C-alpha cells in the first residue's frame, strides 16, 4: 500500500508500516552484499525506523512528505467517537492498539487535544482500526475494543490498553489475550464475563477488517494516521506521532 498524503503542509512523523517493504529491502541488500556482521538488524529505508531484536522501534527523523493531489473525503462509518456530532471539524484517527507510536500519541498529545478541542465542542474525534500484521495482538485488541464498546466502555478500554503497555516500556510491548481480558475486567462497570465471551467469539473480525480496508482506500499505510476534516470532507492528513502544535495548526486552519 502506498501512502497518499492529503496536505502540502503535512509532516511525516514516527509511524509503523507494513513489513513487506522491509523484507524486499533486506533481500535486495543481501543480494548486493550490503549487509555485514550486523545482518540481524533490518534498516527500514522506507520510513527510517530501525527494527532490532528488542521488539521496539526507534523513531525516524521528521521530514516533508510529497504534496497531495488534492483534498480527500474519509468516512467515519459508525465507529466510536468523542465530542459533539455537530462539531465543525472531525478528526479521524486510524490506529493500532499495539503500535508504540500510537501509544506515544495517546501519552503525549491526545489529552491536550481532548481538553482544548473535544471537550469545548470544536471537534469530533473518531477512532478507526488499522491493525498492522506484524503486531500479533493488534487484531484481537481491536476486536476487544469493539466488545468494550458494546458496554459503552470503548474509550475506557482504549485508555487502559495503552496505559498498561506504557508500564512495560516505550517500544512494542508483548501481551496476550489473557492480558486483554484482565485489563478489560479491571475497567469499572465492565461485565467481564460478557466481555470475555465477546472477545473469544471473534464476532468483530469483519468490522475491524472493514476499517482497515477503508484506511487503505484513503491512503493509510502506517499508524497512527490522522485526517482532520471540515465535516468529513476536505480532509488534511497528519502522519505519525506528531506534536500537539502540528494538530493545533491544522485544526485551527480547518476551524477558520
XYZ file of N, CA and C in Angstrom:
768
model
N 0.851 -1.191 0.000
C 0.000 0.000 0.000
C 0.882 1.235 0.000
N 0.584 2.176 -0.845
C 1.327 3.417 -0.906
C 0.600 4.484 -0.116
N 1.381 5.351 0.510
C 0.787 6.437 1.266
C 0.455 7.575 0.337
N -0.694 8.206 0.556
C -1.147 9.310 -0.273
C -1.488 10.486 0.619
N -0.478 11.294 1.019
C -0.745 12.427 1.905
C -1.751 13.368 1.275
N -2.508 14.057 2.128
C -3.572 14.910 1.608
C -3.424 16.368 1.998
N -2.207 16.791 2.370
C -1.980 18.217 2.580
C -0.533 18.547 2.298
N -0.255 19.643 1.565
C 1.125 20.010 1.284
C 1.930 20.277 2.538
N 1.281 20.703 3.623
C 2.000 21.054 4.839
C 2.142 19.886 5.794
N 1.617 18.714 5.415
C 1.713 17.559 6.293
C 3.162 17.186 6.509
N 3.474 16.683 7.711
C 4.802 16.181 8.014
C 4.713 14.739 8.447
N 5.748 13.995 8.081
C 5.775 12.575 8.399
C 6.552 12.365 9.681
N 5.885 11.879 10.702
C 6.497 11.632 11.998
C 6.574 10.130 12.232
N 7.155 9.719 13.355
C 7.279 8.288 13.636
C 5.978 7.524 13.468
N 6.035 6.466 12.692
C 4.872 5.620 12.486
C 5.386 4.238 12.155
N 4.501 3.266 12.093
C 4.901 1.924 11.698
C 4.203 1.547 10.416
N 4.936 0.828 9.555
C 4.435 0.488 8.238
C 4.432 -1.013 8.038
N 3.800 -1.432 6.940
C 3.689 -2.862 6.671
C 5.045 -3.487 6.362
N 5.263 -4.757 6.767
C 6.599 -5.353 6.748
C 7.103 -5.797 5.392
N 6.264 -5.840 4.353
C 6.755 -6.321 3.061
C 7.826 -5.413 2.504
N 7.745 -4.124 2.839
C 8.760 -3.176 2.374
C 10.111 -3.534 2.963
N 10.122 -3.831 4.277
C 11.361 -4.194 4.955
C 11.936 -5.468 4.360
N 11.081 -6.456 4.104
C 11.535 -7.732 3.555
C 12.186 -7.542 2.194
N 11.561 -6.744 1.332
C 12.097 -6.500 -0.001
C 13.470 -5.855 0.068
N 13.606 -4.861 0.931
C 14.877 -4.156 1.072
C 15.954 -5.085 1.607
N 15.595 -5.908 2.585
C 16.560 -6.844 3.154
C 17.079 -7.806 2.098
N 16.186 -8.384 1.287
C 16.596 -9.335 0.259
C 17.495 -8.673 -0.775
N 17.151 -7.444 -1.142
C 17.976 -6.724 -2.110
C 19.360 -6.441 -1.543
N 19.387 -6.067 -0.273
C 20.665 -5.750 0.349
C 21.557 -6.975 0.438
N 20.960 -8.120 0.770
C 21.734 -9.361 0.840
C 22.296 -9.703 -0.536
N 21.488 -9.518 -1.583
C 21.911 -9.854 -2.940
C 23.147 -9.070 -3.356
N 23.228 -7.833 -2.920
C 24.346 -6.978 -3.296
C 25.440 -6.936 -2.239
N 25.304 -7.770 -1.222
C 26.346 -7.866 -0.214
C 26.491 -6.637 0.646
N 25.397 -5.940 0.881
C 25.467 -4.692 1.629
C 25.304 -4.884 3.116
N 25.014 -6.106 3.558
C 24.844 -6.347 4.975
C 26.090 -7.012 5.526
N 26.597 -6.502 6.645
C 27.778 -7.049 7.284
C 27.413 -7.957 8.425
N 28.237 -7.954 9.465
C 28.030 -8.862 10.582
C 26.798 -8.499 11.387
N 26.268 -7.320 11.182
C 25.055 -6.924 11.890
C 23.820 -7.202 11.051
N 23.835 -8.281 10.307
C 22.723 -8.588 9.405
C 21.447 -8.921 10.139
N 21.512 -9.133 11.447
C 20.298 -9.435 12.198
C 19.422 -8.217 12.344
N 19.969 -7.030 12.088
C 19.190 -5.802 12.243
C 18.735 -5.320 10.879
N 17.448 -5.046 10.757
C 16.888 -4.605 9.489
C 16.714 -3.103 9.518
N 17.240 -2.425 8.524
C 17.076 -0.982 8.433
C 15.965 -0.685 7.443
N 14.926 -0.066 7.921
C 13.793 0.249 7.066
C 14.044 1.575 6.378
N 14.449 1.516 5.113
C 14.697 2.736 4.360
C 13.394 3.471 4.106
N 12.322 2.718 4.109
C 11.020 3.321 3.796
C 10.671 4.448 4.746
N 10.867 4.239 6.063
C 10.486 5.298 6.995
C 11.572 5.625 8.000
N 12.770 5.121 7.787
C 13.874 5.486 8.645
C 13.893 4.799 9.979
N 13.023 3.840 10.224
C 12.962 3.193 11.528
C 13.955 2.051 11.592
N 14.569 1.870 12.737
C 15.441 0.734 12.960
C 14.706 -0.290 13.791
N 14.637 -1.513 13.289
C 13.916 -2.570 13.978
C 14.917 -3.646 14.352
N 15.128 -3.833 15.636
C 16.116 -4.792 16.095
C 15.481 -5.897 16.899
N 16.319 -6.607 17.664
C 15.824 -7.752 18.403
C 15.072 -7.402 19.658
N 15.008 -6.125 20.031
C 14.370 -5.734 21.272
C 12.875 -5.606 21.199
N 12.304 -5.780 20.034
C 10.855 -5.745 19.899
C 10.278 -4.364 19.738
N 11.124 -3.316 19.780
C 10.614 -1.968 19.644
C 11.137 -1.317 18.390
N 10.761 -0.072 18.173
C 11.248 0.671 17.029
C 11.814 1.986 17.504
N 12.783 2.488 16.770
C 13.381 3.778 17.070
C 12.773 4.798 16.143
N 12.332 5.919 16.676
C 11.635 6.913 15.880
C 12.543 7.473 14.803
N 12.070 7.534 13.541
C 12.836 8.157 12.482
C 12.729 9.666 12.571
N 13.632 10.408 11.924
C 13.525 11.863 11.935
C 12.332 12.328 11.130
N 11.789 13.486 11.505
C 10.676 14.053 10.759
C 11.166 14.541 9.411
N 10.278 14.560 8.441
C 10.639 15.053 7.120
C 9.388 15.385 6.338
N 9.540 16.177 5.282
C 8.390 16.545 4.476
C 7.964 15.367 3.620
N 6.661 15.249 3.412
C 6.127 14.218 2.531
C 5.689 14.879 1.238
N 5.534 14.122 0.154
C 5.154 14.713 -1.122
C 3.798 15.401 -1.055
N 3.635 16.412 -1.872
C 2.370 17.139 -1.916
C 1.277 16.239 -2.452
N 0.045 16.357 -1.923
C -1.059 15.513 -2.365
C -1.655 16.006 -3.665
N -2.496 15.170 -4.264
C -3.175 15.564 -5.484
C -4.371 16.452 -5.189
N -4.865 16.431 -3.962
C -5.998 17.256 -3.590
C -6.646 16.756 -2.327
N -7.644 17.477 -1.817
C -8.335 17.061 -0.591
C -9.016 15.713 -0.777
N -9.188 14.999 0.327
C -9.865 13.710 0.283
C -11.050 13.729 1.232
N -11.975 12.811 1.024
C -13.090 12.606 1.940
C -12.897 11.253 2.607
N -13.056 11.206 3.922
C -12.840 9.984 4.686
C -14.086 9.710 5.515
N -14.624 8.512 5.407
C -15.833 8.151 6.138
C -15.535 7.891 7.608
N -16.467 8.293 8.478
C -16.351 7.971 9.900
C -17.040 6.649 10.215
N -17.787 6.106 9.249
C -18.537 4.868 9.444
C -19.405 5.018 10.698
N -19.484 3.957 11.513
C -20.236 4.038 12.765
C -19.294 3.826 13.939
N -18.063 4.273 13.780
C -17.028 3.977 14.761
C -17.110 4.880 15.983
N -16.462 4.450 17.080
C -16.518 5.213 18.339
C -16.026 6.644 18.151
N -16.720 7.569 18.792
C -16.377 8.978 18.641
C -16.578 9.717 19.953
N -15.774 10.740 20.130
C -15.906 11.660 21.252
C -16.237 13.041 20.714
N -17.041 13.790 21.454
C -17.348 15.153 21.059
C -18.687 15.262 20.366
N -19.066 16.490 20.110
C -20.367 16.782 19.521
C -20.453 16.309 18.080
N -21.591 15.689 17.751
C -21.835 15.287 16.367
C -21.967 16.500 15.461
N -22.208 17.673 16.048
C -22.356 18.905 15.281
C -21.081 19.737 15.248
N -19.991 19.203 15.741
C -18.727 19.941 15.736
C -18.322 20.272 14.301
N -17.753 21.456 14.068
C -17.412 21.860 12.701
C -16.250 21.089 12.088
N -15.418 20.481 12.917
C -14.250 19.745 12.431
C -14.279 18.325 12.988
N -13.943 17.371 12.151
C -13.850 15.971 12.562
C -12.408 15.500 12.413
N -11.880 14.882 13.458
C -10.554 14.260 13.406
C -10.752 12.750 13.404
N -10.236 12.091 12.390
C -10.352 10.637 12.263
C -8.968 10.035 12.440
N -8.817 9.205 13.456
C -7.545 8.535 13.713
C -7.625 7.080 13.261
N -6.704 6.669 12.407
C -6.512 5.257 12.091
C -5.352 4.764 12.943
N -5.630 3.767 13.792
C -4.674 3.419 14.837
C -4.578 1.913 15.042
N -3.503 1.526 15.701
C -3.183 0.139 16.033
C -2.917 0.111 17.531
N -3.657 -0.697 18.266
C -3.578 -0.671 19.727
C -2.323 -1.332 20.292
N -1.476 -1.892 19.425
C -0.183 -2.412 19.874
C 0.980 -1.599 19.302
N 0.670 -0.518 18.646
C 1.679 0.325 17.999
C 2.287 1.303 19.000
N 3.619 1.318 19.171
C 4.227 2.225 20.148
C 4.079 3.694 19.785
N 3.997 4.019 18.486
C 3.826 5.406 18.092
C 2.394 5.879 18.334
N 1.427 4.981 18.184
C 0.045 5.308 18.555
C -0.033 5.569 20.053
N 0.683 4.759 20.804
C 0.718 4.938 22.257
C 1.402 6.252 22.622
N 2.429 6.616 21.873
C 3.083 7.900 22.122
C 2.107 9.051 21.894
N 1.309 8.949 20.824
C 0.291 9.978 20.583
C -0.676 10.057 21.758
N -1.120 8.905 22.232
C -2.032 8.871 23.378
C -1.396 9.526 24.599
N -0.142 9.231 24.854
C 0.539 9.707 26.058
C 0.884 11.187 25.979
N 1.358 11.630 24.822
C 1.929 12.975 24.715
C 0.962 14.034 24.205
N -0.044 13.637 23.439
C -0.806 14.623 22.665
C -2.311 14.540 22.840
N -2.838 13.337 22.925
C -4.285 13.124 22.911
C -5.013 13.898 24.003
N -4.489 13.885 25.228
C -5.199 14.534 26.337
C -5.316 16.037 26.127
N -4.306 16.643 25.508
C -4.362 18.086 25.252
C -5.364 18.401 24.152
N -5.413 17.554 23.133
C -6.426 17.719 22.088
C -7.821 17.598 22.691
N -7.996 16.623 23.561
C -9.296 16.422 24.202
C -9.708 17.649 25.006
N -8.786 18.165 25.779
C -9.085 19.317 26.633
C -9.426 20.557 25.812
N -8.626 20.825 24.790
C -8.753 22.085 24.058
C -9.802 22.053 22.950
N -10.056 20.888 22.383
C -10.904 20.842 21.197
C -12.123 19.925 21.315
N -11.955 18.759 21.925
C -13.098 17.844 22.037
C -14.067 18.337 23.101
N -13.544 18.599 24.292
C -14.398 18.998 25.415
C -15.034 20.366 25.214
N -14.485 21.168 24.316
C -15.028 22.501 24.051
C -15.980 22.514 22.859
N -16.236 21.340 22.266
C -17.196 21.250 21.176
C -16.667 21.653 19.815
N -15.353 21.844 19.690
C -14.794 22.307 18.422
C -14.546 21.172 17.434
N -14.245 19.983 17.954
C -14.018 18.859 17.054
C -14.746 17.613 17.546
N -15.018 16.733 16.608
C -15.451 15.375 16.919
C -14.280 14.456 16.598
N -13.952 13.556 17.500
C -12.764 12.706 17.375
C -13.212 11.265 17.185
N -12.868 10.685 16.043
C -13.329 9.346 15.662
C -12.136 8.390 15.611
N -12.317 7.204 16.176
C -11.265 6.187 16.187
C -11.619 5.074 15.215
N -10.698 4.779 14.288
C -10.887 3.668 13.353
C -9.682 2.725 13.436
N -9.942 1.450 13.220
C -8.926 0.414 13.412
C -8.037 0.256 12.184
N -6.730 0.124 12.442
C -5.786 -0.193 11.376
C -4.693 -1.094 11.950
N -5.056 -2.339 12.329
C -4.082 -3.241 12.958
C -3.040 -3.726 11.957
N -1.783 -3.504 12.274
C -0.695 -3.914 11.397
C -0.357 -5.385 11.631
N -0.047 -6.088 10.558
C 0.094 -7.542 10.624
C 1.265 -7.995 11.485
N 2.292 -7.155 11.638
C 3.449 -7.579 12.423
C 3.287 -7.309 13.916
N 2.122 -6.802 14.321
C 1.771 -6.703 15.740
C 0.791 -7.843 16.041
N 1.243 -8.913 16.663
C 0.423 -10.129 16.767
C -0.872 -9.973 17.545
N -0.940 -9.005 18.462
C -2.165 -8.827 19.243
C -2.977 -7.603 18.803
N -2.581 -6.967 17.713
C -3.293 -5.765 17.273
C -4.716 -6.077 16.829
N -4.891 -7.160 16.079
C -6.223 -7.518 15.589
C -7.164 -7.843 16.741
N -6.751 -8.727 17.643
C -7.632 -9.109 18.744
C -7.853 -7.935 19.692
N -6.884 -7.049 19.821
C -7.074 -5.852 20.648
C -8.160 -4.959 20.059
N -8.135 -4.807 18.738
C -9.166 -4.012 18.069
C -10.539 -4.646 18.242
N -10.602 -5.974 18.121
C -11.874 -6.668 18.331
C -12.343 -6.512 19.775
N -11.405 -6.585 20.718
C -11.758 -6.415 22.129
C -12.289 -5.015 22.400
N -11.724 -4.022 21.737
C -12.218 -2.654 21.899
C -13.661 -2.539 21.417
N -13.987 -3.247 20.337
C -15.377 -3.277 19.867
C -16.272 -3.957 20.899
N -15.749 -5.003 21.539
C -16.514 -5.678 22.594
C -16.757 -4.736 23.769
N -15.754 -3.959 24.122
C -15.924 -2.970 25.186
C -16.965 -1.928 24.791
N -16.982 -1.587 23.509
C -17.944 -0.595 23.019
C -19.375 -1.086 23.173
N -19.582 -2.406 23.114
C -20.923 -2.961 23.356
C -21.463 -2.517 24.710
N -20.565 -2.341 25.670
C -20.956 -1.967 27.029
C -20.726 -0.481 27.301
N -20.514 0.284 26.240
C -20.274 1.714 26.402
C -18.938 2.028 27.037
N -17.957 1.127 26.856
C -16.660 1.272 27.524
C -15.501 1.343 26.527
N -15.770 1.765 25.304
C -14.691 1.781 24.319
C -13.541 2.666 24.757
N -13.833 3.898 25.127
C -12.749 4.840 25.418
C -12.019 4.464 26.698
N -12.743 3.870 27.640
C -12.078 3.376 28.845
C -11.086 2.261 28.488
N -11.495 1.382 27.576
C -10.597 0.300 27.157
C -9.429 0.857 26.352
N -9.701 1.779 25.470
C -8.666 2.460 24.679
C -7.593 3.038 25.594
N -8.019 3.754 26.620
C -7.064 4.357 27.558
C -6.329 3.282 28.353
N -7.058 2.251 28.759
C -6.492 1.204 29.612
C -5.407 0.418 28.884
N -5.651 0.025 27.650
C -4.694 -0.829 26.950
C -3.399 -0.083 26.653
N -3.493 1.214 26.369
C -2.277 1.998 26.170
C -1.554 2.241 27.494
N -2.309 2.533 28.540
C -1.706 2.789 29.849
C -0.966 1.564 30.366
N -1.560 0.394 30.219
C -0.914 -0.830 30.692
C 0.366 -1.126 29.912
N 0.360 -0.857 28.622
C 1.584 -1.059 27.842
C 2.671 -0.066 28.240
N 2.271 1.148 28.573
C 3.245 2.156 28.996
C 4.032 1.707 30.222
N 3.413 0.893 31.065
C 4.084 0.416 32.273
C 5.250 -0.523 31.949
N 5.278 -1.049 30.722
C 6.270 -2.054 30.353
C 7.371 -1.532 29.440
N 7.317 -0.264 29.077
C 8.376 0.284 28.244
C 7.829 1.152 27.134
N 8.752 1.677 26.312
C 8.368 2.615 25.262
C 8.265 1.972 23.884
N 8.839 0.795 23.711
C 8.780 0.130 22.413
C 7.533 -0.719 22.270
N 7.547 -1.605 21.285
C 6.437 -2.530 21.098
C 6.387 -3.502 22.270
N 5.239 -3.590 22.911
C 5.068 -4.412 24.111
C 4.363 -5.713 23.741
N 4.879 -6.813 24.263
C 4.254 -8.116 24.057
C 3.224 -8.378 25.150
N 2.021 -8.760 24.746
C 0.989 -9.130 25.714
C 0.100 -10.197 25.097
N -0.770 -10.771 25.903
C -1.577 -11.911 25.477
C -3.064 -11.577 25.513
N -3.864 -12.490 24.999
C -5.315 -12.341 25.081
C -5.752 -12.345 26.541
N -5.100 -13.141 27.368
C -5.425 -13.147 28.800
C -5.165 -11.782 29.427
N -4.107 -11.108 29.001
C -3.844 -9.752 29.486
C -4.973 -8.813 29.072
N -5.406 -8.936 27.826
C -6.501 -8.099 27.328
C -7.751 -8.298 28.177
N -8.065 -9.544 28.484
C -9.244 -9.841 29.304
C -9.076 -9.295 30.723
N -7.886 -9.426 31.267
C -7.617 -8.913 32.609
C -7.793 -7.399 32.646
N -7.234 -6.714 31.672
C -7.360 -5.260 31.637
C -8.820 -4.847 31.461
N -9.551 -5.562 30.624
C -10.964 -5.250 30.450
C -11.746 -5.419 31.735
N -11.442 -6.489 32.472
C -12.158 -6.762 33.725
C -11.886 -5.706 34.780
N -10.759 -5.021 34.677
C -10.393 -4.002 35.660
C -11.082 -2.663 35.415
N -11.769 -2.536 34.288
C -12.483 -1.298 33.983
C -13.783 -1.257 34.776
N -13.991 -0.171 35.476
C -15.177 -0.029 36.316
C -16.455 -0.177 35.494
N -17.354 -1.039 35.964
C -18.636 -1.231 35.308
C -18.632 -2.229 34.172
N -17.478 -2.797 33.839
C -17.408 -3.772 32.753
C -17.915 -5.134 33.228
N -18.816 -5.728 32.467
C -19.250 -7.104 32.704
C -18.181 -8.009 32.106
N -17.295 -8.528 32.960
C -16.129 -9.265 32.480
C -16.515 -10.527 31.723
N -17.512 -11.247 32.208
C -17.916 -12.485 31.544
C -18.426 -12.202 30.130
N -19.229 -11.176 29.996
C -19.750 -10.799 28.683
C -18.622 -10.329 27.770
N -17.717 -9.554 28.322
C -16.577 -9.058 27.555
C -15.714 -10.219 27.055
N -15.395 -11.149 27.954
C -14.541 -12.281 27.583
C -15.188 -13.150 26.509
N -16.483 -13.388 26.664
C -17.200 -14.192 25.677
C -17.176 -13.528 24.306
N -17.334 -12.226 24.301
C -17.306 -11.467 23.052
C -15.926 -11.548 22.406
N -14.878 -11.378 23.205
C -13.509 -11.454 22.677
C -13.255 -12.822 22.055
N -13.673 -13.876 22.746
C -13.446 -15.241 22.259
C -14.230 -15.547 20.987
N -15.342 -14.864 20.800
C -16.216 -15.172 19.663
C -15.642 -14.726 18.323
N -14.807 -13.703 18.328
C -14.287 -13.167 17.074
C -15.336 -12.473 16.232
N -16.439 -12.067 16.850
C -17.574 -11.526 16.109
C -17.284 -10.200 15.406
N -16.247 -9.501 15.845
C -15.949 -8.197 15.250
C -14.778 -8.234 14.275
N -14.376 -9.420 13.878
C -13.249 -9.538 12.947
C -13.514 -8.771 11.657
N -14.710 -8.927 11.101
C -15.020 -8.268 9.841
C -15.163 -6.762 10.015
N -15.685 -6.333 11.148
C -15.790 -4.898 11.428
C -14.413 -4.250 11.428
N -13.461 -4.901 12.072
C -12.094 -4.380 12.109
C -11.491 -4.383 10.707
N -11.736 -5.446 9.956
C -11.220 -5.522 8.588
C -11.811 -4.425 7.713
N -13.068 -4.097 7.935
C -13.711 -3.028 7.164
C -13.033 -1.691 7.414
N -12.674 -1.431 8.670
C -11.928 -0.215 8.987
C -10.583 -0.210 8.273
N -9.901 -1.342 8.334
C -8.592 -1.442 7.686
C -8.714 -1.176 6.185
N -9.727 -1.751 5.564
C -9.930 -1.549 4.129
C -10.215 -0.085 3.815
N -11.012 0.562 4.665
C -11.320 1.976 4.460
C -10.063 2.824 4.589
N -9.230 2.490 5.567
C -7.977 3.219 5.723
C -7.068 3.040 4.523
N -6.960 1.816 4.050
C -6.133 1.547 2.872
C -6.628 2.335 1.667
N -7.943 2.384 1.498
C -8.528 3.115 0.377
C -8.249 4.606 0.478
N -8.150 5.113 1.708
C -7.878 6.533 1.911
C -6.398 6.869 1.754
N -5.547 5.842 1.736
C -4.118 6.080 1.581
C -3.289 5.799 2.809
N -3.900 5.237 3.853
C -3.162 4.926 5.075
C -2.213 3.759 4.810
N -0.958 3.902 5.246
C -0.005 2.794 5.137
C 0.721 2.540 6.441
N 0.570 3.411 7.423
C 1.211 3.240 8.718
C 0.374 3.880 9.799
N 0.764 3.641 11.034
C -0.008 4.161 12.163
C 0.882 4.947 13.108
N 0.289 5.974 13.754
C -1.071 6.476 13.530
C -1.129 7.409 12.325
N -2.280 7.440 11.676
C -2.556 8.393 10.606
C -3.857 9.109 10.939
N -3.858 10.418 10.759
C -4.997 11.259 11.132
C -5.499 12.029 9.918
N -6.823 12.161 9.833
C -7.452 13.026 8.845
C -8.242 14.087 9.596
N -7.921 15.336 9.339
C -8.554 16.472 10.011
C -9.422 17.166 8.976
N -10.736 17.083 9.181
C -11.688 17.375 8.119
C -12.686 18.453 8.523
N -13.126 19.215 7.540
C -14.313 20.046 7.705
C -15.504 19.138 7.440
N -16.225 18.795 8.503
C -17.217 17.736 8.393
C -16.469 16.430 8.203
N -16.728 15.733 7.101
C -15.931 14.552 6.751
C -15.380 14.689 5.334
N -15.270 15.936 4.870
C -14.699 16.179 3.551
C -13.571 17.194 3.696
N -12.889 17.459 2.597
C -11.776 18.410 2.610
C -10.823 18.100 3.765
N -10.383 16.860 3.814
C -9.559 16.395 4.935
C -8.080 16.651 4.682
N -7.394 17.075 5.709
C -5.945 17.191 5.675
C -5.349 16.069 6.513
N -4.258 15.507 6.038
C -3.653 14.337 6.669
C -2.441 14.712 7.519
N -2.370 14.109 8.686
C -1.160 14.138 9.507
C -0.745 12.694 9.745
N 0.528 12.406 9.559
C 1.023 11.038 9.674
C 2.017 10.941 10.817
N 1.802 9.992 11.713
C 2.760 9.703 12.767
C 2.462 10.390 14.083
N 3.391 10.209 15.018
C 3.238 10.761 16.370
C 3.623 12.233 16.370
N 2.776 13.030 15.771
C 3.029 14.461 15.637
C 2.910 15.169 16.989
N 3.656 16.246 17.188
C 3.498 17.041 18.404
C 2.168 17.784 18.400
N 1.758 18.219 19.574
C 0.483 18.918 19.709
C 0.397 20.123 18.779
N 1.498 20.853 18.626
C 1.486 22.067 17.808
C 1.084 21.780 16.365
N 1.441 20.608 15.851
C 1.071 20.260 14.480
C -0.438 20.089 14.355
N -1.050 19.430 15.342
C -2.508 19.292 15.352
C -3.177 20.653 15.507
N -2.653 21.439 16.410
C -3.214 22.761 16.677
C -3.251 23.601 15.402
N -2.166 23.569 14.651
C -2.087 24.361 13.430
C -3.145 23.939 12.415
N -3.246 22.631 12.167
C -4.174 22.159 11.137
C -5.623 22.288 11.603
N -5.897 21.964 12.860
C -7.265 22.098 13.371
C -7.726 23.546 13.289
N -6.868 24.470 13.693
C -7.246 25.884 13.653
C -7.472 26.360 12.222
N -6.687 25.843 11.279
C -6.913 26.175 9.871
C -8.289 25.691 9.417
N -8.660 24.500 9.840
C -9.950 23.949 9.440
C -11.114 24.646 10.148
N -10.860 25.156 11.326
C -11.898 25.890 12.055
C -12.118 27.294 11.501
N -11.118 27.837 10.831
C -11.179 29.230 10.367
C -12.260 29.416 9.300
